């Protein structure tokens, strides 16, 4: 039985992950963390009235009372680095979906986990279809170097571009390197019109109510185009990957970046 804590449990993803952990017989939910929680036990929420799991509002209180094997993190970009570092330092394997990490932070956490021999995972996207989208895009970039990424999310999202768009751009850049796209004489009449730039490719972020998480990677070449698109219509789409991550980190001795490394 893998003992799990969910950080950010009152959020959209935290709540979905909490339900997933409770539903899987291989997992035991030993605690949940959210500084904005008013409850002391999740059974004070109608949804979890049959359960008995303590609620913590600080990671220090959590650490003094429970000993989880795995720390699932769906919090906010501002705290995810500190949370992940805390988990590693306390021998808890992080499975992190929270986005907004810098490359330097990811490298630091990998080095620290390796030193402590603690498995872990930071995955900008846990949906299997999204991983395939990124891998297909990387493959296509060998033949189609001209590409733009459009990511579309709900309007409560804090970070832009999305972690998935950054990871996709990194994977495409690995395949094709820096590549100047479009007209070098181009001028933006309104600042930002052409989106963010990563190694010469543009990333566009759309935020609208009603959306969940969507991304289109659009390639253009002479007389042809190729569009690879993934849609998460429901947050349940991420849970197969989260569950897989919780199992796999038990066998690792350092943190990995990207679910594709565990499939
Ligand atoms: N990797 C993936 O597959 C996915 C990643 N995400 C990412 O997960 C994160 C959370 O997304 P949502 O659930 O939509 O956000 P949300 O805003 O609904 O939830 C965030 C939760 O974190 C809590 N929180 C804030 N500070 C905290 C702290 N210090 N410790 C513990 N909890 C804290 C908040 O109170 C809130 O309940 C975002 O960064 C998002 O980009 C979202 C969907 C899928
Ligand atoms: O905030 C979200 O919702 C999502 N965040 C992740 C990201 O930034 O890529 C994953 C998914 O796109 C949903």
PDB file of N, CA, C and O in Angstrom, residues 132-181:
ATOM      1  N   UNK A 132       1.443  11.998 -25.926  1.00  0.00           N
ATOM      2  CA  UNK A 132       1.556  11.568 -27.330  1.00  0.00           C
ATOM      3  C   UNK A 132       1.616  12.785 -28.251  1.00  0.00           C
ATOM      4  O   UNK A 132       2.406  12.817 -29.195  1.00  0.00           O
ATOM      5  N   UNK A 133       0.792  13.798 -27.951  1.00  0.00           N
ATOM      6  CA  UNK A 133       0.816  15.031 -28.768  1.00  0.00           C
ATOM      7  C   UNK A 133       2.229  15.618 -28.789  1.00  0.00           C
ATOM      8  O   UNK A 133       2.747  16.005 -29.848  1.00  0.00           O
ATOM      9  N   UNK A 134       2.864  15.673 -27.624  1.00  0.00           N
ATOM     10  CA  UNK A 134       4.209  16.256 -27.541  1.00  0.00           C
ATOM     11  C   UNK A 134       5.213  15.401 -28.316  1.00  0.00           C
ATOM     12  O   UNK A 134       6.065  15.922 -29.026  1.00  0.00           O
ATOM     13  N   UNK A 135       5.088  14.078 -28.162  1.00  0.00           N
ATOM     14  CA  UNK A 135       6.028  13.185 -28.861  1.00  0.00           C
ATOM     15  C   UNK A 135       5.822  13.248 -30.377  1.00  0.00           C
ATOM     16  O   UNK A 135       6.789  13.284 -31.135  1.00  0.00           O
ATOM     17  N   UNK A 136       4.550  13.287 -30.816  1.00  0.00           N
ATOM     18  CA  UNK A 136       4.278  13.386 -32.262  1.00  0.00           C
ATOM     19  C   UNK A 136       4.822  14.716 -32.796  1.00  0.00           C
ATOM     20  O   UNK A 136       5.388  14.782 -33.885  1.00  0.00           O
ATOM     21  N   UNK A 137       4.652  15.775 -31.994  1.00  0.00           N
ATOM     22  CA  UNK A 137       5.129  17.099 -32.427  1.00  0.00           C
ATOM     23  C   UNK A 137       6.651  17.094 -32.554  1.00  0.00           C
ATOM     24  O   UNK A 137       7.211  17.654 -33.505  1.00  0.00           O
ATOM     25  N   UNK A 138       7.312  16.437 -31.610  1.00  0.00           N
ATOM     26  CA  UNK A 138       8.775  16.371 -31.676  1.00  0.00           C
ATOM     27  C   UNK A 138       9.211  15.629 -32.944  1.00  0.00           C
ATOM     28  O   UNK A 138      10.132  16.048 -33.644  1.00  0.00           O
ATOM     29  N   UNK A 139       8.504  14.554 -33.254  1.00  0.00           N
ATOM     30  CA  UNK A 139       8.851  13.778 -34.450  1.00  0.00           C
ATOM     31  C   UNK A 139       8.616  14.631 -35.708  1.00  0.00           C
ATOM     32  O   UNK A 139       9.458  14.675 -36.618  1.00  0.00           O
ATOM     33  N   UNK A 140       7.472  15.309 -35.755  1.00  0.00           N
ATOM     34  CA  UNK A 140       7.126  16.123 -36.938  1.00  0.00           C
ATOM     35  C   UNK A 140       8.138  17.238 -37.154  1.00  0.00           C
ATOM     36  O   UNK A 140       8.428  17.611 -38.300  1.00  0.00           O
ATOM     37  N   UNK A 141       8.705  17.759 -36.066  1.00  0.00           N
ATOM     38  CA  UNK A 141       9.627  18.908 -36.167  1.00  0.00           C
ATOM     39  C   UNK A 141      10.902  18.561 -36.943  1.00  0.00           C
ATOM     40  O   UNK A 141      11.563  19.446 -37.475  1.00  0.00           O
ATOM     41  N   UNK A 142      11.236  17.267 -37.021  1.00  0.00           N
ATOM     42  CA  UNK A 142      12.401  16.870 -37.824  1.00  0.00           C
ATOM     43  C   UNK A 142      12.171  17.194 -39.301  1.00  0.00           C
ATOM     44  O   UNK A 142      13.106  17.431 -40.054  1.00  0.00           O
ATOM     45  N   UNK A 143      10.881  17.144 -39.702  1.00  0.00           N
ATOM     46  CA  UNK A 143      10.551  17.345 -41.124  1.00  0.00           C
ATOM     47  C   UNK A 143       9.914  18.705 -41.385  1.00  0.00           C
ATOM     48  O   UNK A 143       9.951  19.205 -42.501  1.00  0.00           O
ATOM     49  N   UNK A 144       9.258  19.265 -40.348  1.00  0.00           N
ATOM     50  CA  UNK A 144       8.553  20.540 -40.476  1.00  0.00           C
ATOM     51  C   UNK A 144       9.104  21.508 -39.420  1.00  0.00           C
ATOM     52  O   UNK A 144       8.553  21.596 -38.310  1.00  0.00           O
ATOM     53  N   UNK A 145      10.157  22.247 -39.711  1.00  0.00           N
ATOM     54  CA  UNK A 145      10.732  23.115 -38.675  1.00  0.00           C
ATOM     55  C   UNK A 145       9.892  24.353 -38.342  1.00  0.00           C
ATOM     56  O   UNK A 145      10.088  24.946 -37.281  1.00  0.00           O
ATOM     57  N   UNK A 146       8.934  24.708 -39.211  1.00  0.00           N
ATOM     58  CA  UNK A 146       8.131  25.912 -38.935  1.00  0.00           C
ATOM     59  C   UNK A 146       6.860  25.541 -38.190  1.00  0.00           C
ATOM     60  O   UNK A 146       6.011  24.810 -38.707  1.00  0.00           O
ATOM     61  N   UNK A 147       6.730  26.066 -36.979  1.00  0.00           N
ATOM     62  CA  UNK A 147       5.644  25.612 -36.098  1.00  0.00           C
ATOM     63  C   UNK A 147       5.224  26.724 -35.149  1.00  0.00           C
ATOM     64  O   UNK A 147       6.042  27.564 -34.755  1.00  0.00           O
ATOM     65  N   UNK A 148       3.951  26.758 -34.818  1.00  0.00           N
ATOM     66  CA  UNK A 148       3.468  27.654 -33.752  1.00  0.00           C
ATOM     67  C   UNK A 148       2.613  26.812 -32.805  1.00  0.00           C
ATOM     68  O   UNK A 148       1.936  25.864 -33.226  1.00  0.00           O
ATOM     69  N   UNK A 149       2.679  27.170 -31.515  1.00  0.00           N
ATOM     70  CA  UNK A 149       1.935  26.417 -30.499  1.00  0.00           C
ATOM     71  C   UNK A 149       0.819  27.300 -29.961  1.00  0.00           C
ATOM     72  O   UNK A 149       1.070  28.435 -29.558  1.00  0.00           O
ATOM     73  N   UNK A 150      -0.407  26.769 -29.960  1.00  0.00           N
ATOM     74  CA  UNK A 150      -1.532  27.481 -29.358  1.00  0.00           C
ATOM     75  C   UNK A 150      -2.045  26.668 -28.185  1.00  0.00           C
ATOM     76  O   UNK A 150      -2.463  25.524 -28.378  1.00  0.00           O
ATOM     77  N   UNK A 151      -1.966  27.244 -27.005  1.00  0.00           N
ATOM     78  CA  UNK A 151      -2.533  26.528 -25.844  1.00  0.00           C
ATOM     79  C   UNK A 151      -3.737  27.305 -25.353  1.00  0.00           C
ATOM     80  O   UNK A 151      -3.737  28.545 -25.350  1.00  0.00           O
ATOM     81  N   UNK A 152      -4.793  26.571 -24.982  1.00  0.00           N
ATOM     82  CA  UNK A 152      -6.059  27.191 -24.577  1.00  0.00           C
ATOM     83  C   UNK A 152      -6.481  26.619 -23.229  1.00  0.00           C
ATOM     84  O   UNK A 152      -6.552  25.388 -23.065  1.00  0.00           O
ATOM     85  N   UNK A 153      -6.742  27.488 -22.269  1.00  0.00           N
ATOM     86  CA  UNK A 153      -7.099  27.040 -20.922  1.00  0.00           C
ATOM     87  C   UNK A 153      -8.236  27.873 -20.334  1.00  0.00           C
ATOM     88  O   UNK A 153      -8.516  28.976 -20.808  1.00  0.00           O
ATOM     89  N   UNK A 154      -8.796  27.339 -19.249  1.00  0.00           N
ATOM     90  CA  UNK A 154      -9.793  28.056 -18.441  1.00  0.00           C
ATOM     91  C   UNK A 154      -9.210  29.388 -17.961  1.00  0.00           C
ATOM     92  O   UNK A 154      -7.978  29.535 -17.845  1.00  0.00           O
ATOM     93  N   UNK A 155     -10.081  30.331 -17.654  1.00  0.00           N
ATOM     94  CA  UNK A 155      -9.599  31.693 -17.377  1.00  0.00           C
ATOM     95  C   UNK A 155      -9.133  31.915 -15.932  1.00  0.00           C
ATOM     96  O   UNK A 155      -8.836  33.042 -15.545  1.00  0.00           O
ATOM     97  N   UNK A 156      -9.037  30.819 -15.127  1.00  0.00           N
ATOM     98  CA  UNK A 156      -8.504  30.982 -13.763  1.00  0.00           C
ATOM     99  C   UNK A 156      -7.027  30.584 -13.699  1.00  0.00           C
ATOM    100  O   UNK A 156      -6.408  30.644 -12.643  1.00  0.00           O
ATOM    101  N   UNK A 157      -6.475  30.192 -14.821  1.00  0.00           N
ATOM    102  CA  UNK A 157      -5.079  29.728 -14.823  1.00  0.00           C
ATOM    103  C   UNK A 157      -4.130  30.878 -14.488  1.00  0.00           C
ATOM    104  O   UNK A 157      -4.270  31.988 -14.995  1.00  0.00           O
ATOM    105  N   UNK A 158      -3.116  30.586 -13.627  1.00  0.00           N
ATOM    106  CA  UNK A 158      -2.212  31.641 -13.153  1.00  0.00           C
ATOM    107  C   UNK A 158      -1.007  31.854 -14.064  1.00  0.00           C
ATOM    108  O   UNK A 158      -0.455  32.950 -14.121  1.00  0.00           O
ATOM    109  N   UNK A 159      -0.554  30.784 -14.727  1.00  0.00           N
ATOM    110  CA  UNK A 159       0.695  30.905 -15.492  1.00  0.00           C
ATOM    111  C   UNK A 159       0.458  30.867 -17.003  1.00  0.00           C
ATOM    112  O   UNK A 159      -0.443  30.186 -17.492  1.00  0.00           O
ATOM    113  N   UNK A 160       1.287  31.602 -17.723  1.00  0.00           N
ATOM    114  CA  UNK A 160       1.254  31.577 -19.189  1.00  0.00           C
ATOM    115  C   UNK A 160       2.679  31.790 -19.701  1.00  0.00           C
ATOM    116  O   UNK A 160       3.384  32.649 -19.171  1.00  0.00           O
ATOM    117  N   UNK A 161       3.118  31.039 -20.704  1.00  0.00           N
ATOM    118  CA  UNK A 161       2.369  29.937 -21.305  1.00  0.00           C
ATOM    119  C   UNK A 161       2.267  28.738 -20.362  1.00  0.00           C
ATOM    120  O   UNK A 161       2.948  28.691 -19.336  1.00  0.00           O
ATOM    121  N   UNK A 162       1.424  27.797 -20.716  1.00  0.00           N
ATOM    122  CA  UNK A 162       1.213  26.625 -19.871  1.00  0.00           C
ATOM    123  C   UNK A 162       2.503  25.793 -19.784  1.00  0.00           C
ATOM    124  O   UNK A 162       3.371  25.870 -20.671  1.00  0.00           O
ATOM    125  N   UNK A 163       2.594  24.986 -18.737  1.00  0.00           N
ATOM    126  CA  UNK A 163       3.746  24.087 -18.583  1.00  0.00           C
ATOM    127  C   UNK A 163       3.838  23.133 -19.771  1.00  0.00           C
ATOM    128  O   UNK A 163       4.931  22.798 -20.232  1.00  0.00           O
ATOM    129  N   UNK A 164       2.691  22.704 -20.272  1.00  0.00           N
ATOM    130  CA  UNK A 164       2.669  21.786 -21.417  1.00  0.00           C
ATOM    131  C   UNK A 164       3.251  22.454 -22.662  1.00  0.00           C
ATOM    132  O   UNK A 164       4.028  21.841 -23.400  1.00  0.00           O
ATOM    133  N   UNK A 165       2.882  23.719 -22.880  1.00  0.00           N
ATOM    134  CA  UNK A 165       3.392  24.436 -24.061  1.00  0.00           C
ATOM    135  C   UNK A 165       4.909  24.600 -23.962  1.00  0.00           C
ATOM    136  O   UNK A 165       5.632  24.432 -24.952  1.00  0.00           O
ATOM    137  N   UNK A 166       5.398  24.887 -22.756  1.00  0.00           N
ATOM    138  CA  UNK A 166       6.854  25.056 -22.581  1.00  0.00           C
ATOM    139  C   UNK A 166       7.562  23.723 -22.858  1.00  0.00           C
ATOM    140  O   UNK A 166       8.553  23.660 -23.579  1.00  0.00           O
ATOM    141  N   UNK A 167       7.005  22.650 -22.280  1.00  0.00           N
ATOM    142  CA  UNK A 167       7.618  21.317 -22.482  1.00  0.00           C
ATOM    143  C   UNK A 167       7.586  20.936 -23.968  1.00  0.00           C
ATOM    144  O   UNK A 167       8.565  20.400 -24.507  1.00  0.00           O
ATOM    145  N   UNK A 168       6.474  21.232 -24.647  1.00  0.00           N
ATOM    146  CA  UNK A 168       6.364  20.923 -26.078  1.00  0.00           C
ATOM    147  C   UNK A 168       7.432  21.693 -26.849  1.00  0.00           C
ATOM    148  O   UNK A 168       8.122  21.137 -27.713  1.00  0.00           O
ATOM    149  N   UNK A 169       7.568  22.987 -26.521  1.00  0.00           N
ATOM    150  CA  UNK A 169       8.553  23.827 -27.215  1.00  0.00           C
ATOM    151  C   UNK A 169       9.970  23.297 -26.964  1.00  0.00           C
ATOM    152  O   UNK A 169      10.798  23.257 -27.881  1.00  0.00           O
ATOM    153  N   UNK A 170      10.228  22.854 -25.732  1.00  0.00           N
ATOM    154  CA  UNK A 170      11.556  22.298 -25.422  1.00  0.00           C
ATOM    155  C   UNK A 170      11.822  21.047 -26.265  1.00  0.00           C
ATOM    156  O   UNK A 170      12.915  20.863 -26.796  1.00  0.00           O
ATOM    157  N   UNK A 171      10.799  20.192 -26.370  1.00  0.00           N
ATOM    158  CA  UNK A 171      10.973  18.940 -27.123  1.00  0.00           C
ATOM    159  C   UNK A 171      11.153  19.221 -28.616  1.00  0.00           C
ATOM    160  O   UNK A 171      11.955  18.571 -29.291  1.00  0.00           O
ATOM    161  N   UNK A 172      10.424  20.210 -29.130  1.00  0.00           N
ATOM    162  CA  UNK A 172      10.578  20.573 -30.548  1.00  0.00           C
ATOM    163  C   UNK A 172      11.973  21.167 -30.766  1.00  0.00           C
ATOM    164  O   UNK A 172      12.656  20.843 -31.747  1.00  0.00           O
ATOM    165  N   UNK A 173      12.404  22.015 -29.836  1.00  0.00           N
ATOM    166  CA  UNK A 173      13.730  22.641 -29.971  1.00  0.00           C
ATOM    167  C   UNK A 173      14.841  21.595 -29.933  1.00  0.00           C
ATOM    168  O   UNK A 173      15.852  21.728 -30.622  1.00  0.00           O
ATOM    169  N   UNK A 174      14.625  20.537 -29.148  1.00  0.00           N
ATOM    170  CA  UNK A 174      15.613  19.427 -29.120  1.00  0.00           C
ATOM    171  C   UNK A 174      15.759  18.811 -30.511  1.00  0.00           C
ATOM    172  O   UNK A 174      16.845  18.420 -30.921  1.00  0.00           O
ATOM    173  N   UNK A 175      14.634  18.731 -31.222  1.00  0.00           N
ATOM    174  CA  UNK A 175      14.647  18.091 -32.541  1.00  0.00           C
ATOM    175  C   UNK A 175      15.198  19.009 -33.619  1.00  0.00           C
ATOM    176  O   UNK A 175      15.902  18.560 -34.513  1.00  0.00           O
ATOM    177  N   UNK A 176      14.874  20.297 -33.569  1.00  0.00           N
ATOM    178  CA  UNK A 176      15.241  21.155 -34.712  1.00  0.00           C
ATOM    179  C   UNK A 176      16.217  22.266 -34.369  1.00  0.00           C
ATOM    180  O   UNK A 176      16.698  22.966 -35.256  1.00  0.00           O
ATOM    181  N   UNK A 177      16.500  22.491 -33.070  1.00  0.00           N
ATOM    182  CA  UNK A 177      17.388  23.587 -32.642  1.00  0.00           C
ATOM    183  C   UNK A 177      16.729  24.940 -32.825  1.00  0.00           C
ATOM    184  O   UNK A 177      15.516  25.011 -33.084  1.00  0.00           O
ATOM    185  N   UNK A 178      17.537  26.025 -32.738  1.00  0.00           N
ATOM    186  CA  UNK A 178      16.985  27.361 -32.961  1.00  0.00           C
ATOM    187  C   UNK A 178      16.644  27.493 -34.439  1.00  0.00           C
ATOM    188  O   UNK A 178      17.402  27.044 -35.302  1.00  0.00           O
ATOM    189  N   UNK A 179      15.509  28.106 -34.728  1.00  0.00           N
ATOM    190  CA  UNK A 179      15.144  28.296 -36.137  1.00  0.00           C
ATOM    191  C   UNK A 179      14.359  29.600 -36.255  1.00  0.00           C
ATOM    192  O   UNK A 179      13.281  29.739 -35.666  1.00  0.00           O
ATOM    193  N   UNK A 180      14.907  30.542 -36.990  1.00  0.00           N
ATOM    194  CA  UNK A 180      14.230  31.822 -37.213  1.00  0.00           C
ATOM    195  C   UNK A 180      13.022  31.587 -38.130  1.00  0.00           C
ATOM    196  O   UNK A 180      13.171  31.087 -39.233  1.00  0.00           O
ATOM    197  N   UNK A 181      11.831  31.923 -37.612  1.00  0.00           N
ATOM    198  CA  UNK A 181      10.618  31.715 -38.409  1.00  0.00           C
ATOM    199  C   UNK A 181      10.039  33.048 -38.862  1.00  0.00           C
ATOM    200  O   UNK A 181      10.222  34.069 -38.203  1.00  0.00           O
TER     201      UNK A 181
END
